[in-house]
């Protein structure tokens, strides 16, 4: 039996759920939120996390469970950082996609925005793109919606401003008084009609 | 998500027919084509908001069924046109093959649905490298200026209808000369002298270019444009000479061109 | 000793590095890339991943190591899905409609396929469905037909494999398994007889 295995089967299930949540979490998860999700006391969660962290270390895993600002998170073990560095340098081949740029633009101009609100504007599910932007540190969870479902609301980070070379969001070029919009310009360039012609079903 | 396309209960005529025929299979020797046709037509009638294209597909199948039915009712005659007979057999075989295809992929879809359901119980690790590796990460935003960001949001938030109207003619590839005519009559009178390459600029579907060219020829025939070609294989210049007459009554009998 | 612990210390280090890389990866990592980063043969990497996956399962962890879309990835264990779903809230998977599934099935088995070829099998214009599938990233344009009109040909993407939780298209059951059985064929055949002469038992 693994030495990470806790005493009771009940606890075992809680630990499994804890591990699963920490694995999928994009940001550190607070003990309070974990306690709520696992239906345990905050103290129990703290103890479980400590035990689990010790068990990971003892078993010699390549990851560790750490307590950082804001809560608990899984991270790669410093001992094998050299490999992780190699992976990042070798394995990633990333250029900003237009999907990412559009999603970032929407969030930058209209924050705070939920995933659903971004989806409504872009017309496609922005999930994967938003995870990438979040992982890169350009956007972050800033609050939760009051409404039902309590959707996570996203906004841009100081890193985003830094990379864009601006001091604040006020420095973004304004969009409200910008006329004509992109599609009109495009249509004009095409030299084709701009307005919607009610085309009757002549061809049917 | 709101953008999921809502489909009728039966996404296609084969699906509907398949359902009716197989739910009738209690005793396969009792399969009644009459009952199937009745039920089929009843279903089609229920589909109130069916668009014309879809309705056509459903009705085509109904026509085949009725033809089969008619053939059965008619007494076998010696003077039956052998070609007609063959054509009907062929149509029937085709329908049968399509029903079998439909059944096959419905079953495949079922299995894939189960796979997805199972896969959905797991969520991948997506957090990415920790911040201590941040300096190694290639900067996604390299070369991205605030201006590019502005253009990106203007592009996604722009009202869509202007462009989509054009795109609808592009895909599915069904272009009509009539539509192209309307377009040209709307825009040429104020365009001054313009070249054909300008008119078809940005159009990627060949058939779209062709219908515009045919529309121009039609206008030329009607004496409403002047076509000027400087040299062989050169670009064609277009000049509107039709005055303010923007009627397009002469275009009703112009064909569609399927790509 | 943890049963995830491999035989030699050298291997132990490789396994730790493997775990660390998988933890920071944002998409499935191929055996080839892992082999390169870990300076091991592809075969060794495959074996290590299999062993590690087995060890995670035996130890009853809340996460698992899976082979998906041509690579290896860490994911939460299905057993504790209920907890993870509670945590993810708005990251829920979007349902795939049955019309979309059937279209996907056709493209998956018969790719590359043009819109017209899909329409011929479905009996309806698949345009809207295919646009949705494309926007979701399950299918993509992979080439153009040589014939007149140069129809765009579509195929499935790695994201499609990820959504199905399979490693490659080979993991889909063979199409022969789905060919309708004799009774179905007979029922359809009887229903569509051209004349009643051949089967006098038909009740009309």
XYZ file of C-alpha atoms in Angstrom, chain A residues 181 183-199, chain B residues 159-167 169 179 182-187 190 212 246:
38
model
C -15.995 49.580 -38.007
C -16.197 45.052 -41.482
C -17.430 48.188 -43.212
C -13.883 49.082 -44.136
C -13.367 45.572 -45.398
C -16.546 45.681 -47.437
C -15.560 49.031 -48.927
C -12.225 47.598 -49.858
C -13.941 44.741 -51.575
C -15.719 47.286 -53.687
C -18.934 45.465 -53.082
C -22.160 46.509 -51.519
C -21.977 47.545 -47.927
C -25.562 47.534 -46.900
C -27.663 44.470 -46.600
C -29.701 44.052 -49.702
C -32.900 42.229 -49.153
C -32.279 39.662 -51.798
C -22.047 43.819 -36.712
C -21.800 40.677 -38.748
C -24.582 41.021 -41.294
C -22.626 42.990 -43.915
C -20.143 40.285 -44.547
C -22.276 37.263 -43.808
C -24.703 38.237 -46.530
C -21.907 37.806 -49.008
C -20.577 34.659 -47.398
C -23.590 32.819 -51.288
C -27.970 37.690 -56.889
C -28.753 42.638 -58.039
C -25.431 43.300 -56.450
C -23.936 44.823 -59.582
C -26.990 46.929 -60.395
C -26.885 48.291 -56.877
C -23.246 49.219 -56.985
C -22.023 54.933 -58.701
C -20.324 37.842 -61.476
C -32.028 49.863 -61.637
